[in-house]
Amino acid sequence: GTLGTAQTLTVTRQSTSFTHTITATCGSASTTIANKSTSTSISFTPPIAWASQNTTGTSVSVTYTITTYSGSTSVGSNTYTKTCAIPSSVNPSCTVSVSDATGYLNTYGGYLKGLSKFKVVVTPTTSYGSAIASYSTVANNVAYTASSFTTGVLSSSGTLTVKSTVTDRRGRSG
């Protein structure tokens, strides 16, 4: 399955008088899916927040435990472990702020080719606890790998583009 996507759990009952309780555990997170139910088909959506249980990989292990009851007496339990993918929508993002490192913008109302420099700050937003592993920014036709830096003097005129990408420990970028 995939976190955030509904799954169907199928229960094979050995007696119509038995009930069952089903729990799901993922790392330190858990939830009760059914409590003393007689249903044989149960829809369950593993929470996307469970992605925080694995901050360096793209899947998590979910352990399902079903306990069978005859009245209020437990007659046994079984455990099943399944892998759930962390969806591709779980990725970091970033914002980029560009300011004038030399003061020419305030003085002349614009950046000046051959004189002005950009001060660039990349602010990441992590996704479900996965730390940022790397930064990549192209500004003034030069590649930078820091989250904050000042470019050399601007080498061209016209519209200049600053493009940043952050990559987290899951290997996902935004």
Coordinates of C-alpha atoms in Angstrom, one line a residue:
G1 CA 0.0 0.0 0.0
T2 CA 0.8 3.7 0.1
L3 CA 0.5 6.1 3.0
G4 CA -2.6 8.3 2.6
T5 CA -4.3 5.8 0.2
A6 CA -7.1 3.5 1.4
Q7 CA -6.5 -0.2 1.7
T8 CA -8.9 -3.0 2.3
L9 CA -8.1 -5.4 5.2
T10 CA -9.8 -8.8 4.7
V11 CA -10.6 -10.9 7.8
T12 CA -11.2 -14.7 7.7
R13 CA -13.4 -15.5 10.6
Q14 CA -13.2 -19.1 12.1
S15 CA -16.6 -18.6 13.9
T16 CA -19.4 -16.2 13.3
S17 CA -19.6 -15.7 17.1
F18 CA -16.0 -14.3 17.2
T19 CA -15.1 -10.7 17.1
H20 CA -11.7 -9.1 16.4
T21 CA -9.7 -6.0 17.2
I22 CA -7.2 -4.8 14.7
T23 CA -4.4 -2.4 15.4
A24 CA -1.7 -0.9 13.2
T25 CA 1.7 0.2 14.4
C26 CA 4.4 2.1 12.5
G27 CA 7.5 2.9 14.5
S28 CA 6.3 4.8 17.5
A29 CA 2.8 5.6 16.0
S30 CA -0.2 3.3 16.3
T31 CA -3.9 3.3 15.8
T32 CA -6.9 1.0 16.4
I33 CA -8.6 0.2 13.1
A34 CA -11.4 -2.0 14.5
N35 CA -12.6 -2.7 18.0
K36 CA -14.4 -6.0 18.7
S37 CA -15.8 -6.0 15.1
T38 CA -17.5 -8.7 13.1
S39 CA -16.7 -7.1 9.8
T40 CA -14.7 -9.2 7.3
S41 CA -13.8 -6.3 5.0
I42 CA -12.4 -3.1 6.6
S43 CA -11.2 0.0 4.8
F44 CA -8.1 1.6 6.4
T45 CA -6.0 4.6 5.2
P46 CA -2.5 4.6 6.8
P47 CA -1.9 8.2 7.8
I48 CA 0.5 10.1 5.6
A49 CA 2.0 11.5 8.8
W50 CA 3.5 8.1 9.4
A51 CA 6.2 9.2 6.8
S52 CA 7.9 10.8 9.8
Q53 CA 8.7 7.3 11.1
N54 CA 11.3 6.9 8.3
T55 CA 13.1 10.2 7.5
T56 CA 15.8 8.6 5.3
G57 CA 13.8 6.2 3.2
T58 CA 10.8 6.0 0.9
S59 CA 8.8 3.4 2.7
V60 CA 7.7 2.4 6.2
S61 CA 6.9 -1.0 7.8
V62 CA 3.4 -1.2 9.2
T63 CA 2.6 -4.1 11.6
Y64 CA -1.1 -5.1 11.8
T65 CA -2.2 -7.1 14.8
I66 CA -5.5 -8.9 14.9
T67 CA -6.8 -10.2 18.2
T68 CA -9.7 -12.6 18.1
Y69 CA -12.3 -12.7 21.0
S70 CA -15.0 -15.1 22.0
G71 CA -17.1 -12.8 24.1
S72 CA -14.6 -10.8 26.2
T73 CA -12.0 -13.6 26.2
S74 CA -9.0 -13.3 23.8
V75 CA -8.6 -16.6 21.9
G76 CA -5.4 -15.6 20.1
S77 CA -3.8 -13.1 17.8
N78 CA -1.8 -12.9 14.6
T79 CA 0.7 -10.2 13.4
Y80 CA 1.4 -9.2 9.8
T81 CA 4.0 -6.7 8.7
K82 CA 3.5 -4.9 5.4
T83 CA 5.5 -2.2 3.6
C84 CA 3.8 1.0 2.7
A85 CA 5.4 3.5 0.3
I86 CA 5.8 7.1 1.2
P87 CA 4.0 8.9 -1.7
S88 CA 6.1 11.0 -4.1
S89 CA 4.1 14.1 -2.9
V90 CA 6.1 13.9 0.3
N91 CA 9.0 16.1 -0.6
P92 CA 10.7 19.2 0.6
S93 CA 10.2 22.7 -0.8
C94 CA 12.0 26.0 -0.5
T95 CA 11.7 29.7 -0.9
V96 CA 14.4 32.0 -2.2
S97 CA 15.0 35.6 -1.2
V98 CA 17.3 37.8 -3.3
S99 CA 18.5 41.1 -2.1
D100 CA 21.1 43.7 -3.1
A101 CA 24.5 43.0 -1.4
T102 CA 26.1 46.2 -2.8
G103 CA 23.4 48.9 -2.3
Y104 CA 23.1 49.9 -6.0
L105 CA 19.4 48.9 -6.1
N106 CA 18.5 51.6 -3.6
T107 CA 20.8 54.2 -5.2
Y108 CA 20.0 53.6 -8.9
G109 CA 16.7 51.7 -8.7
G110 CA 18.1 48.6 -10.3
Y111 CA 20.9 46.1 -10.3
L112 CA 24.0 47.1 -12.3
K113 CA 25.8 44.7 -14.6
G114 CA 29.5 44.5 -13.6
L115 CA 28.9 46.1 -10.2
S116 CA 25.9 44.6 -8.3
K117 CA 25.9 41.3 -6.4
F118 CA 23.0 39.2 -5.2
K119 CA 22.6 38.2 -1.6
V120 CA 20.7 34.9 -1.8
V121 CA 19.0 33.0 1.1
V122 CA 17.4 29.7 0.5
T123 CA 14.8 28.7 3.2
P124 CA 13.8 25.1 3.1
T125 CA 10.6 23.5 4.3
T126 CA 11.1 19.9 5.3
S127 CA 8.5 17.2 4.8
Y128 CA 7.6 14.9 7.7
G129 CA 10.9 15.2 9.5
S130 CA 13.4 14.4 6.7
A131 CA 16.3 16.8 7.1
I132 CA 17.7 18.7 4.1
A133 CA 20.8 16.9 2.8
S134 CA 21.9 19.4 0.1
Y135 CA 21.2 22.7 -1.6
S136 CA 21.7 23.6 -5.2
T137 CA 21.3 27.1 -6.6
V138 CA 22.2 28.6 -9.9
A139 CA 22.5 32.4 -9.8
N140 CA 24.4 34.7 -12.2
N141 CA 25.2 31.5 -14.2
V142 CA 27.2 30.0 -11.3
A143 CA 26.3 27.0 -9.2
Y144 CA 26.2 27.3 -5.4
T145 CA 25.7 24.6 -2.7
A146 CA 25.1 26.7 0.4
S147 CA 21.8 27.9 1.9
S148 CA 23.1 31.5 2.0
F149 CA 25.6 33.2 -0.2
T150 CA 26.6 36.3 -2.1
T151 CA 27.3 36.0 -5.9
G152 CA 30.1 37.6 -7.7
V153 CA 29.3 40.8 -9.7
L154 CA 26.4 40.3 -12.2
S155 CA 27.8 39.2 -15.5
S156 CA 24.7 39.9 -17.7
S157 CA 21.9 42.3 -18.1
G158 CA 18.2 41.8 -18.6
T159 CA 16.1 39.4 -16.6
L160 CA 18.2 37.2 -14.4
T161 CA 16.9 33.9 -12.9
V162 CA 17.9 32.4 -9.6
K163 CA 16.8 28.8 -9.3
S164 CA 17.2 26.7 -6.1
T165 CA 16.6 23.1 -5.3
V166 CA 16.7 21.4 -1.9
T167 CA 17.1 17.6 -1.5
D168 CA 16.2 15.8 1.7
R169 CA 17.6 12.6 3.2
R170 CA 15.0 10.6 1.4
G171 CA 16.6 11.7 -1.8
R172 CA 13.5 13.8 -2.8
S173 CA 13.8 17.3 -4.2
G174 CA 11.7 20.4 -4.4

